[in-house]
Amino acid sequence: MITVVIIGFGNVGQHLFRAFRKSKEVKVLQVCSPSLEEGYKGKTQFIKKLSEVTMADIYLFAVSDDLISKLSHDLPVEHKLVVHTSGTVSMEALNGKNRKGVFYPLQSFSTDAKIDFKKLPICVEAENPEDSDLLTKLSKAISKKVVVMSSQDRKRMHMAAVWVNNFSNHMYHLASDYLTEHDLDFDLLKPLILETAKKIQILNPKDAQTGPAKRKDKNTIAAHLAMLEDPKEKEIYKLLTESIQKKFNQNQ
Amino acid sequence: MITVVIIGFGNVGQHLFRAFRKSKEVKVLQVCSPSLEEGYKGKTQFIKKLSEVTMADIYLFAVSDDLISKLSHDLPVEHKLVVHTSGTVSMEALNGKNRKGVFYPLQSFSTDAKIDFKKLPICVEAENPEDSDLLTKLSKAISKKVVVMSSQDRKRMHMAAVWVNNFSNHMYHLASDYLTEHDLDFDLLKPLILETAKKIQILNPKDAQTGPAKRKDKNTIAAHLAMLEDPKEKEIYKLLTESIQKKFNQNQ
């Protein structure tokens, strides 16, 4: 049984709390956040103040990147394993009075969406092999896919996640707003959106690409640019079209 | 029973042929393409020349946009229903000796990927209500979602499809190439890609958005820009970040 204290109860903290509660190998002793109502939820104590944390195997910070350093300094324990859940912050940002580690779930957490942790990769890092093993064990309690990864590689992975998640979602956002402006139904695109993501599970992105940019269909590209009123959106369309074409001019 | 002749046997033609063959309400009498081997596949005759087409209810052009006008002129039939499958070409591009229509499946067709036509919206258009009904019937033989849509709206829908499909897929492509360059495994992002598309089936894109751009996390944005070596990719990252932030500055 691994005992855990979760510090921070935003999207990441809440999703991890729910996932750990389902596992028999993990016990969340406490969740700490100034916004919480004090009391118990099942066997987990909800506390407001960091000064009230109890002894545990792992202290897991699910807080904003810029709070990691300060809060890990304020944590009133020593020589324990303390980890954060950030994709971008280096392990070294954690305070040196404890053993450092990272527990980064490669996923985008929205409050309202349920997450299937089993298929979700978790990137772990620690200063020593024992802690790396313990974090791997913690990860395996909720996920089938665990990877030991350096801070440097985790930062790269996080940036790539921004491209495939935040930027793709923004493509949906631009399309949705455009269709709504013209009284057209964004729902019609939902099967295509799902198909686009499913296709990439089996094809590589280059083989999956289709459309006017790849085909160098100048008429359609010009017509689309003329249809876009916002200069910024025009610029994005142009730049992405050029960028697609660059990929297909390479290595031929 | 609706009888159909398919002209063109690229991605769209092949996928439609396979979908129609499974339906009892549609009979594909012929498929015509210069690249075909002449003969029979089941009850369908494969021919090379447009001059050999037989009588049918619907002539369906699944050819490049720039061939629609010429080939519909060369088609040796009159007063029949002739349709194309393009998202961008106006119905009016078809030759006037026949009744015009459009049959546009809102999907991206890659040769290797199987398509579930049942969930795929088909946008139809015709000059008269009877033909519109016939195209609706043809669509319903393979799909549950049929929409009658003007050429103008179809063009808009097609452009939105370019955003959600071509441009999202390019985000995957850029991420994949970046990770490969750094010996990291793109497969780790596949669950996130699928989750991003699934989330949009229930949340609107604005509520689904997360990440450094939305959070205005300047440190992470600066770190990512520093990690990108290609000036064009830097520019895309910057532009998309600004564009996300613009959406969240609006209507607050």
Short mmCIF file of C-alpha atoms in Angstrom, two decimals:
data_model
loop_
_atom_site.label_atom_id
_atom_site.label_comp_id
_atom_site.label_asym_id
_atom_site.label_seq_id
_atom_site.Cartn_x
_atom_site.Cartn_y
_atom_site.Cartn_z
CA MET A 1 0.00 0.00 0.00
CA ILE A 2 1.42 3.39 -1.04
CA THR A 3 0.25 6.31 1.07
CA VAL A 4 -0.12 9.67 -0.65
CA VAL A 5 -0.89 13.26 0.30
CA ILE A 6 -2.21 15.33 -2.60
CA ILE A 7 -1.53 19.07 -2.40
CA GLY A 8 -3.72 21.11 -4.75
CA PHE A 9 -7.24 20.25 -5.84
CA GLY A 10 -7.64 21.76 -9.31
CA ASN A 11 -8.32 19.66 -12.43
CA VAL A 12 -5.21 17.47 -12.06
CA GLY A 13 -5.60 16.98 -8.31
CA GLN A 14 -9.27 16.05 -8.58
CA HIS A 15 -8.75 13.59 -11.42
CA LEU A 16 -5.81 11.92 -9.64
CA PHE A 17 -7.74 11.73 -6.38
CA ARG A 18 -10.61 9.94 -8.12
CA ALA A 19 -8.23 7.57 -9.93
CA PHE A 20 -6.20 6.70 -6.81
CA ARG A 21 -9.38 6.08 -4.77
CA LYS A 22 -10.33 3.29 -7.19
CA SER A 23 -7.00 1.51 -6.68
CA LYS A 24 -6.41 -0.90 -3.81
CA GLU A 25 -2.68 -0.25 -3.86
CA VAL A 26 -2.91 3.44 -3.10
CA LYS A 27 -4.32 5.24 -0.09
CA VAL A 28 -4.81 8.99 -0.28
CA LEU A 29 -4.39 10.01 3.34
CA GLN A 30 -5.02 13.70 2.81
CA VAL A 31 -5.89 16.27 0.21
CA CYS A 32 -4.69 19.78 1.00
CA SER A 33 -6.05 22.94 -0.60
CA PRO A 34 -7.03 26.32 0.88
CA SER A 35 -10.32 26.12 -1.03
CA LEU A 36 -11.44 22.86 0.60
CA GLU A 37 -14.05 22.39 3.28
CA GLU A 38 -12.31 20.52 6.13
CA GLY A 39 -13.54 17.02 6.93
CA TYR A 40 -13.42 13.48 5.54
CA LYS A 41 -14.32 12.03 2.16
CA GLY A 42 -14.19 8.25 2.64
CA LYS A 43 -10.85 7.57 4.33
CA THR A 44 -9.27 10.77 3.01
CA GLN A 45 -8.92 13.81 5.23
CA PHE A 46 -9.48 17.17 3.56
CA ILE A 47 -7.31 19.92 5.02
CA LYS A 48 -6.72 23.60 4.23
CA LYS A 49 -3.22 24.19 5.58
CA LEU A 50 0.10 22.71 4.51
CA SER A 51 1.17 22.78 8.19
CA GLU A 52 -1.36 20.01 8.90
CA VAL A 53 0.05 17.34 6.57
CA THR A 54 0.59 13.89 8.02
CA MET A 55 3.34 11.30 7.34
CA ALA A 56 3.04 9.60 3.92
CA ASP A 57 5.18 7.81 1.33
CA ILE A 58 4.64 10.42 -1.35
CA TYR A 59 3.66 14.10 -1.31
CA LEU A 60 2.18 14.99 -4.66
CA PHE A 61 1.92 18.64 -5.71
CA ALA A 62 -0.87 19.20 -8.24
CA VAL A 63 -0.54 22.99 -8.21
CA SER A 64 0.27 25.77 -10.70
CA ASP A 65 3.81 25.64 -12.04
CA ASP A 66 4.81 28.86 -10.31
CA LEU A 67 3.76 27.59 -6.87
CA ILE A 68 5.79 24.36 -6.93
CA SER A 69 9.04 25.82 -5.66
CA LYS A 70 7.51 27.87 -2.84
CA LEU A 71 5.03 25.26 -1.61
CA SER A 72 7.64 22.49 -1.62
CA HIS A 73 9.77 24.77 0.57
CA ASP A 74 6.85 25.34 2.96
CA LEU A 75 6.02 21.62 3.24
CA PRO A 76 6.86 20.69 6.87
CA VAL A 77 8.49 17.30 6.17
CA GLU A 78 12.05 16.23 5.37
CA HIS A 79 13.76 13.34 3.54
CA LYS A 80 10.43 12.24 2.04
CA LEU A 81 9.57 11.69 -1.62
CA VAL A 82 8.00 14.89 -2.97
CA VAL A 83 6.79 15.05 -6.59
CA HIS A 84 5.08 17.52 -8.87
CA THR A 85 2.76 16.84 -11.82
CA SER A 86 3.91 19.52 -14.25
CA GLY A 87 4.95 18.88 -17.85
CA THR A 88 7.28 21.86 -17.98
CA VAL A 89 8.79 22.44 -14.54
CA SER A 90 12.14 20.78 -13.92
CA MET A 91 12.40 18.25 -11.09
CA GLU A 92 15.06 20.52 -9.61
CA ALA A 93 12.48 23.20 -8.85
CA LEU A 94 11.38 21.14 -5.84
CA ASN A 95 12.93 22.06 -2.52
CA GLY A 96 16.11 20.15 -1.63
CA LYS A 97 15.14 19.13 1.89
CA ASN A 98 13.15 16.21 0.42
CA ARG A 99 13.80 13.54 -2.24
CA LYS A 100 12.58 14.89 -5.57
CA GLY A 101 10.45 13.32 -8.27
CA VAL A 102 7.95 13.97 -11.06
CA PHE A 103 4.63 12.29 -11.79
CA TYR A 104 3.34 13.77 -15.07
CA PRO A 105 0.16 12.33 -16.64
CA LEU A 106 0.27 13.02 -20.40
CA GLN A 107 -3.27 14.28 -20.69
CA SER A 108 -5.37 17.42 -20.81
CA PHE A 109 -7.67 17.64 -17.81
CA SER A 110 -10.92 19.51 -18.20
CA THR A 111 -13.12 19.59 -15.12
CA ASP A 112 -16.15 18.15 -16.89
CA ALA A 113 -14.59 15.38 -18.95
CA LYS A 114 -14.07 11.90 -17.55
CA ILE A 115 -10.60 10.47 -18.05
CA ASP A 116 -9.74 6.83 -18.65
CA PHE A 117 -6.46 6.69 -16.75
CA LYS A 118 -5.71 3.12 -17.83
CA LYS A 119 -4.69 4.15 -21.33
CA LEU A 120 -3.04 7.39 -20.27
CA PRO A 121 0.78 7.46 -20.27
CA ILE A 122 2.40 8.67 -17.07
CA CYS A 123 5.95 10.05 -17.26
CA VAL A 124 7.91 9.60 -14.04
CA GLU A 125 11.30 10.84 -12.91
CA ALA A 126 13.19 10.58 -9.63
CA GLU A 127 16.65 11.28 -8.19
CA ASN A 128 17.30 7.65 -7.23
CA PRO A 129 16.24 4.22 -8.55
CA GLU A 130 14.19 3.30 -5.44
CA ASP A 131 12.02 6.39 -5.81
CA SER A 132 11.73 5.79 -9.53
CA ASP A 133 10.45 2.29 -8.74
CA LEU A 134 8.00 3.64 -6.17
CA LEU A 135 6.63 6.20 -8.67
CA THR A 136 6.38 3.48 -11.31
CA LYS A 137 4.39 1.38 -8.85
CA LEU A 138 2.14 4.36 -8.07
CA SER A 139 1.59 4.94 -11.80
CA LYS A 140 0.84 1.30 -12.49
CA ALA A 141 -1.90 1.41 -9.87
CA ILE A 142 -3.90 3.62 -12.24
CA SER A 143 -2.34 3.30 -15.73
CA LYS A 144 -1.00 0.59 -18.01
CA LYS A 145 1.56 2.89 -19.63
CA VAL A 146 4.41 4.22 -17.50
CA VAL A 147 7.60 5.79 -18.86
CA VAL A 148 10.65 6.92 -16.97
CA MET A 149 11.64 10.22 -18.57
CA SER A 150 14.14 13.04 -17.90
CA SER A 151 13.00 16.61 -17.20
CA GLN A 152 14.36 17.65 -20.59
CA ASP A 153 12.43 14.99 -22.49
CA ARG A 154 9.31 15.64 -20.45
CA LYS A 155 9.43 19.30 -21.51
CA ARG A 156 9.66 18.22 -25.14
CA MET A 157 6.77 15.80 -24.69
CA HIS A 158 4.72 18.55 -23.06
CA MET A 159 5.32 20.91 -25.97
CA ALA A 160 4.27 18.21 -28.43
CA ALA A 161 1.14 17.72 -26.31
CA VAL A 162 0.38 21.44 -26.69
CA TRP A 163 0.48 20.99 -30.48
CA VAL A 164 -1.75 17.94 -30.65
CA ASN A 165 -4.16 18.98 -27.92
CA ASN A 166 -4.33 22.76 -27.39
CA PHE A 167 -3.69 23.70 -30.99
CA SER A 168 -5.94 21.02 -32.50
CA ASN A 169 -8.67 22.06 -30.11
CA HIS A 170 -8.16 25.64 -31.28
CA MET A 171 -8.69 24.46 -34.87
CA TYR A 172 -12.06 23.09 -33.70
CA HIS A 173 -12.73 26.41 -31.96
CA LEU A 174 -12.02 28.50 -35.07
CA ALA A 175 -14.15 26.17 -37.23
CA SER A 176 -16.98 26.18 -34.71
CA ASP A 177 -17.09 29.98 -34.44
CA TYR A 178 -16.92 30.35 -38.22
CA LEU A 179 -19.83 27.93 -38.78
CA THR A 180 -21.91 29.50 -36.01
CA GLU A 181 -21.43 32.94 -37.61
CA HIS A 182 -22.86 31.50 -40.83
CA ASP A 183 -25.73 29.62 -39.15
CA LEU A 184 -24.19 26.26 -39.90
CA ASP A 185 -24.10 23.31 -37.54
CA PHE A 186 -20.70 22.45 -36.01
CA ASP A 187 -22.11 19.04 -35.01
CA LEU A 188 -21.82 17.98 -38.65
CA LEU A 189 -18.02 18.07 -38.26
CA LYS A 190 -17.91 15.89 -35.15
CA PRO A 191 -17.65 12.54 -36.98
CA LEU A 192 -14.80 13.97 -39.08
CA ILE A 193 -13.00 15.21 -35.95
CA LEU A 194 -13.24 11.79 -34.35
CA GLU A 195 -12.18 10.05 -37.57
CA THR A 196 -9.14 12.35 -37.86
CA ALA A 197 -7.96 11.31 -34.39
CA LYS A 198 -8.79 7.63 -34.92
CA LYS A 199 -6.94 7.52 -38.21
CA ILE A 200 -3.73 8.65 -36.50
CA GLN A 201 -3.88 5.63 -34.19
CA ILE A 202 -3.01 3.45 -37.21
CA LEU A 203 -1.58 5.73 -39.93
CA ASN A 204 1.36 8.08 -39.51
CA PRO A 205 0.40 11.78 -39.86
CA LYS A 206 2.05 12.13 -43.25
CA ASP A 207 0.07 9.25 -44.76
CA ALA A 208 -3.11 10.48 -43.11
CA GLN A 209 -2.87 13.98 -44.63
CA THR A 210 -5.35 14.99 -47.35
CA GLY A 211 -6.81 18.27 -48.61
CA PRO A 212 -6.10 21.34 -50.72
CA ALA A 213 -2.71 22.19 -49.15
CA LYS A 214 -1.29 18.74 -49.79
CA ARG A 215 -2.82 18.62 -53.28
CA LYS A 216 -1.48 22.13 -53.98
CA ASP A 217 -5.02 23.04 -55.05
CA LYS A 218 -4.46 26.77 -55.56
CA ASN A 219 -8.07 27.60 -56.46
CA THR A 220 -9.51 26.13 -53.28
CA ILE A 221 -6.81 27.72 -51.13
CA ALA A 222 -7.49 31.13 -52.70
CA ALA A 223 -11.26 30.67 -52.26
CA HIS A 224 -10.81 29.78 -48.58
CA LEU A 225 -8.55 32.75 -47.95
CA ALA A 226 -11.17 35.02 -49.57
CA MET A 227 -13.87 33.52 -47.33
CA LEU A 228 -11.97 34.32 -44.12
CA GLU A 229 -12.61 37.85 -42.89
CA ASP A 230 -10.34 37.98 -39.85
CA PRO A 231 -6.77 38.91 -40.93
CA LYS A 232 -5.27 36.74 -38.17
CA GLU A 233 -7.25 33.69 -39.30
CA LYS A 234 -6.21 34.36 -42.90
CA GLU A 235 -2.58 34.44 -41.71
CA ILE A 236 -2.98 31.16 -39.80
CA TYR A 237 -4.60 29.48 -42.82
CA LYS A 238 -1.76 30.65 -45.06
CA LEU A 239 0.99 29.66 -42.68
CA LEU A 240 -0.43 26.19 -42.02
CA THR A 241 -0.96 25.62 -45.73
CA GLU A 242 2.69 26.53 -46.41
CA SER A 243 3.82 24.37 -43.53
CA ILE A 244 1.89 21.34 -44.85
CA GLN A 245 3.35 21.89 -48.30
CA LYS A 246 6.85 22.09 -46.83
CA LYS A 247 6.39 18.63 -45.27
CA PHE A 248 5.42 17.22 -48.65
CA ASN A 249 8.28 18.88 -50.50
CA GLN A 250 10.77 17.29 -48.10
CA ASN A 251 12.12 13.75 -48.54
CA GLN A 252 10.47 13.06 -51.86
CA MET B 1 -33.62 0.54 -56.47
CA ILE B 2 -31.46 3.51 -57.50
CA THR B 3 -29.03 2.82 -60.33
CA VAL B 4 -25.73 4.66 -60.32
CA VAL B 5 -22.72 5.10 -62.58
CA ILE B 6 -19.59 6.23 -60.71
CA ILE B 7 -17.07 8.19 -62.77
CA GLY B 8 -13.63 8.35 -61.14
CA PHE B 9 -12.06 5.71 -58.90
CA GLY B 10 -9.74 7.60 -56.55
CA ASN B 11 -10.23 7.63 -52.75
CA VAL B 12 -13.79 9.02 -52.84
CA GLY B 13 -14.93 6.81 -55.73
CA GLN B 14 -13.56 3.65 -54.15
CA HIS B 15 -15.06 4.35 -50.73
CA LEU B 16 -18.47 5.21 -52.22
CA PHE B 17 -18.38 2.11 -54.43
CA ARG B 18 -17.77 -0.11 -51.41
CA ALA B 19 -20.49 1.63 -49.37
CA PHE B 20 -23.10 1.47 -52.16
CA ARG B 21 -22.36 -2.22 -52.78
CA LYS B 22 -23.42 -3.03 -49.22
CA SER B 23 -26.81 -1.35 -49.70
CA LYS B 24 -29.79 -3.18 -51.17
CA GLU B 25 -31.33 0.07 -52.37
CA VAL B 26 -28.46 1.04 -54.66
CA LYS B 27 -27.03 -0.71 -57.68
CA VAL B 28 -23.75 0.53 -59.11
CA LEU B 29 -24.13 -0.38 -62.78
CA GLN B 30 -20.71 0.86 -63.86
CA VAL B 31 -17.52 2.40 -62.58
CA CYS B 32 -15.62 4.43 -65.18
CA SER B 33 -11.95 5.36 -64.92
CA PRO B 34 -9.11 5.31 -67.45
CA SER B 35 -6.95 3.50 -64.89
CA LEU B 36 -9.34 0.52 -64.51
CA GLU B 37 -8.95 -2.96 -65.91
CA GLU B 38 -12.11 -3.63 -67.92
CA GLY B 39 -14.42 -6.42 -66.70
CA TYR B 40 -16.92 -7.12 -63.92
CA LYS B 41 -16.70 -6.88 -60.15
CA GLY B 42 -19.89 -8.56 -58.88
CA LYS B 43 -22.71 -6.94 -60.83
CA THR B 44 -20.72 -3.80 -61.60
CA GLN B 45 -19.08 -3.29 -64.96
CA PHE B 46 -15.69 -1.60 -64.93
CA ILE B 47 -15.09 0.58 -68.00
CA LYS B 48 -12.31 2.89 -69.16
CA LYS B 49 -14.14 5.30 -71.45
CA LEU B 50 -16.87 7.82 -70.72
CA SER B 51 -18.35 7.03 -74.15
CA GLU B 52 -19.32 3.56 -72.86
CA VAL B 53 -21.63 4.65 -70.01
CA THR B 54 -25.04 3.00 -69.78
CA MET B 55 -28.43 4.44 -68.75
CA ALA B 56 -28.73 5.07 -64.98
CA ASP B 57 -30.66 7.22 -62.50
CA ILE B 58 -27.61 9.07 -61.27
CA TYR B 59 -24.16 9.79 -62.74
CA LEU B 60 -21.77 10.49 -59.89
CA PHE B 61 -18.47 12.25 -60.61
CA ALA B 62 -15.83 11.42 -58.01
CA VAL B 63 -13.02 13.21 -59.86
CA SER B 64 -10.63 16.12 -59.21
CA ASP B 65 -12.34 19.49 -58.90
CA ASP B 66 -10.81 20.79 -62.11
CA LEU B 67 -12.12 17.88 -64.19
CA ILE B 68 -15.78 18.19 -63.16
CA SER B 69 -16.74 20.78 -65.75
CA LYS B 70 -14.99 19.12 -68.70
CA LEU B 71 -16.01 15.54 -67.95
CA SER B 72 -19.65 16.47 -67.31
CA HIS B 73 -19.56 18.11 -70.77
CA ASP B 74 -18.13 14.94 -72.30
CA LEU B 75 -20.70 12.64 -70.64
CA PRO B 76 -22.83 11.26 -73.53
CA VAL B 77 -26.23 11.49 -71.80
CA GLU B 78 -28.87 14.23 -71.53
CA HIS B 79 -31.63 15.26 -69.08
CA LYS B 80 -30.26 12.86 -66.47
CA LEU B 81 -29.25 13.62 -62.88
CA VAL B 82 -25.51 14.29 -62.80
CA VAL B 83 -23.79 15.04 -59.49
CA HIS B 84 -20.30 15.73 -58.23
CA THR B 85 -18.79 14.96 -54.82
CA SER B 86 -16.68 18.08 -54.25
CA GLY B 87 -16.84 20.27 -51.18
CA THR B 88 -15.73 23.39 -53.00
CA VAL B 89 -16.99 23.27 -56.59
CA SER B 90 -20.34 24.96 -57.22
CA MET B 91 -23.20 22.84 -58.52
CA GLU B 92 -23.27 25.19 -61.51
CA ALA B 93 -19.92 23.90 -62.73
CA LEU B 94 -21.71 20.81 -64.05
CA ASN B 95 -22.70 20.91 -67.72
CA GLY B 96 -26.21 22.25 -68.39
CA LYS B 97 -27.38 19.45 -70.68
CA ASN B 98 -28.21 17.37 -67.60
CA ARG B 99 -30.00 17.99 -64.27
CA LYS B 100 -27.39 19.09 -61.74
CA GLY B 101 -26.75 17.99 -58.20
CA VAL B 102 -24.13 17.56 -55.49
CA PHE B 103 -23.43 14.58 -53.22
CA TYR B 104 -20.70 15.65 -50.77
CA PRO B 105 -19.65 13.26 -47.98
CA LEU B 106 -18.20 15.35 -45.15
CA GLN B 107 -15.18 13.19 -44.55
CA SER B 108 -11.50 12.86 -45.35
CA PHE B 109 -10.80 9.78 -47.42
CA SER B 110 -7.42 8.14 -47.12
CA THR B 111 -6.92 5.02 -49.20
CA ASP B 112 -5.92 2.85 -46.26
CA ALA B 113 -8.47 3.89 -43.66
CA LYS B 114 -11.87 2.25 -43.41
CA ILE B 115 -14.79 4.64 -43.23
CA ASP B 116 -18.00 4.12 -41.24
CA PHE B 117 -20.43 5.80 -43.63
CA LYS B 118 -23.38 5.42 -41.27
CA LYS B 119 -22.23 8.25 -39.00
CA LEU B 120 -20.87 10.38 -41.81
CA PRO B 121 -22.92 13.44 -42.82
CA ILE B 122 -23.69 13.75 -46.52
CA CYS B 123 -24.52 17.21 -47.89
CA VAL B 124 -26.80 17.11 -50.92
CA GLU B 125 -27.99 19.78 -53.32
CA ALA B 126 -30.11 19.66 -56.49
CA GLU B 127 -31.84 22.03 -58.89
CA ASN B 128 -35.31 20.64 -58.23
CA PRO B 129 -37.10 19.00 -55.26
CA GLU B 130 -37.50 15.59 -56.96
CA ASP B 131 -33.75 15.30 -57.52
CA SER B 132 -33.10 16.53 -54.00
CA ASP B 133 -35.37 13.72 -52.76
CA LEU B 134 -33.59 11.17 -54.92
CA LEU B 135 -30.17 12.26 -53.62
CA THR B 136 -31.50 12.17 -50.05
CA LYS B 137 -32.68 8.61 -50.69
CA LEU B 138 -29.28 7.67 -52.13
CA SER B 139 -27.54 9.18 -49.09
CA LYS B 140 -29.83 7.42 -46.64
CA ALA B 141 -28.90 4.11 -48.23
CA ILE B 142 -25.42 4.50 -46.71
CA SER B 143 -25.66 7.19 -43.99
CA LYS B 144 -27.96 8.21 -41.15
CA LYS B 145 -27.13 11.89 -41.46
CA VAL B 146 -28.21 13.72 -44.62
CA VAL B 147 -28.39 17.51 -44.97
CA VAL B 148 -29.70 19.52 -47.91
CA MET B 149 -27.21 22.37 -48.32
CA SER B 150 -26.55 25.20 -50.81
CA SER B 151 -23.26 25.42 -52.74
CA GLN B 152 -22.32 28.48 -50.68
CA ASP B 153 -22.86 26.74 -47.35
CA ARG B 154 -21.14 23.60 -48.59
CA LYS B 155 -18.04 25.66 -49.39
CA ARG B 156 -18.08 27.07 -45.87
CA MET B 157 -18.52 23.59 -44.40
CA HIS B 158 -15.62 22.34 -46.53
CA MET B 159 -13.35 25.11 -45.29
CA ALA B 160 -14.26 24.31 -41.69
CA ALA B 161 -13.44 20.66 -42.48
CA VAL B 162 -9.99 21.75 -43.65
CA TRP B 163 -9.43 23.39 -40.25
CA VAL B 164 -10.56 20.45 -38.14
CA ASN B 165 -9.09 17.72 -40.33
CA ASN B 166 -6.14 18.89 -42.45
CA PHE B 167 -4.83 21.45 -39.98
CA SER B 168 -5.32 19.24 -36.90
CA ASN B 169 -3.58 16.42 -38.70
CA HIS B 170 -0.74 18.82 -39.46
CA MET B 171 -0.45 19.55 -35.72
CA TYR B 172 0.04 15.79 -35.26
CA HIS B 173 2.59 15.82 -38.07
CA LEU B 174 4.65 18.66 -36.55
CA ALA B 175 4.54 17.02 -33.10
CA SER B 176 5.48 13.63 -34.53
CA ASP B 177 8.47 14.97 -36.47
CA TYR B 178 9.63 16.98 -33.46
CA LEU B 179 9.49 13.97 -31.14
CA THR B 180 11.19 11.68 -33.68
CA GLU B 181 14.04 14.20 -34.00
CA HIS B 182 14.54 13.94 -30.24
CA ASP B 183 14.21 10.14 -30.07
CA LEU B 184 10.88 10.34 -28.30
CA ASP B 185 7.90 8.12 -28.97
CA PHE B 186 4.93 9.76 -30.76
CA ASP B 187 2.77 6.80 -29.70
CA LEU B 188 2.69 8.25 -26.18
CA LEU B 189 0.56 11.11 -27.55
CA LYS B 190 -2.03 8.90 -29.23
CA PRO B 191 -4.34 8.57 -26.20
CA LEU B 192 -4.27 12.36 -25.80
CA ILE B 193 -5.09 12.87 -29.49
CA LEU B 194 -8.08 10.55 -29.23
CA GLU B 195 -9.20 12.15 -25.97
CA THR B 196 -9.01 15.63 -27.56
CA ALA B 197 -11.38 14.55 -30.33
CA LYS B 198 -13.69 12.63 -27.99
CA LYS B 199 -13.97 15.54 -25.61
CA ILE B 200 -15.28 17.76 -28.41
CA GLN B 201 -18.18 15.37 -28.96
CA ILE B 202 -19.63 16.54 -25.62
CA LEU B 203 -17.92 19.83 -24.71
CA ASN B 204 -17.80 22.94 -26.89
CA PRO B 205 -14.27 23.85 -28.02
CA LYS B 206 -14.02 26.85 -25.72
CA ASP B 207 -14.82 24.80 -22.61
CA ALA B 208 -12.48 22.04 -23.76
CA GLN B 209 -9.47 24.33 -24.14
CA THR B 210 -6.60 24.03 -21.65
CA GLY B 211 -2.87 24.79 -21.71
CA PRO B 212 -0.30 27.58 -21.48
CA ALA B 213 -1.91 29.88 -24.08
CA LYS B 214 -5.27 29.89 -22.31
CA ARG B 215 -3.60 30.24 -18.88
CA LYS B 216 -1.38 33.05 -20.23
CA ASP B 217 1.57 31.11 -18.83
CA LYS B 218 4.35 33.31 -20.25
CA ASN B 219 7.23 31.20 -18.91
CA THR B 220 6.06 28.01 -20.59
CA ILE B 221 5.24 29.80 -23.85
CA ALA B 222 8.73 31.37 -23.88
CA ALA B 223 10.34 28.00 -23.08
CA HIS B 224 8.45 26.31 -25.93
CA LEU B 225 9.40 29.03 -28.40
CA ALA B 226 13.03 28.62 -27.38
CA MET B 227 12.79 24.84 -27.93
CA LEU B 228 11.53 25.21 -31.51
CA GLU B 229 14.36 25.57 -34.00
CA ASP B 230 12.43 26.04 -37.22
CA PRO B 231 11.46 29.73 -37.66
CA LYS B 232 8.21 28.78 -39.39
CA GLU B 233 7.19 26.49 -36.53
CA LYS B 234 8.06 29.22 -34.05
CA GLU B 235 5.79 31.57 -36.02
CA ILE B 236 2.93 29.06 -36.04
CA TYR B 237 3.28 28.46 -32.30
CA LYS B 238 3.20 32.22 -31.65
CA LEU B 239 0.28 32.89 -33.94
CA LEU B 240 -1.84 30.06 -32.56
CA THR B 241 -1.05 31.10 -28.99
CA GLU B 242 -2.19 34.67 -29.76
CA SER B 243 -5.26 33.36 -31.53
CA ILE B 244 -6.25 31.20 -28.52
CA GLN B 245 -5.74 34.17 -26.20
CA LYS B 246 -7.91 36.35 -28.44
CA LYS B 247 -10.79 33.86 -28.08
CA PHE B 248 -10.49 34.05 -24.31
CA ASN B 249 -10.28 37.84 -24.22
CA GLN B 250 -13.54 38.07 -26.18
CA ASN B 251 -16.97 37.92 -24.49
CA GLN B 252 -15.69 37.91 -20.95
#
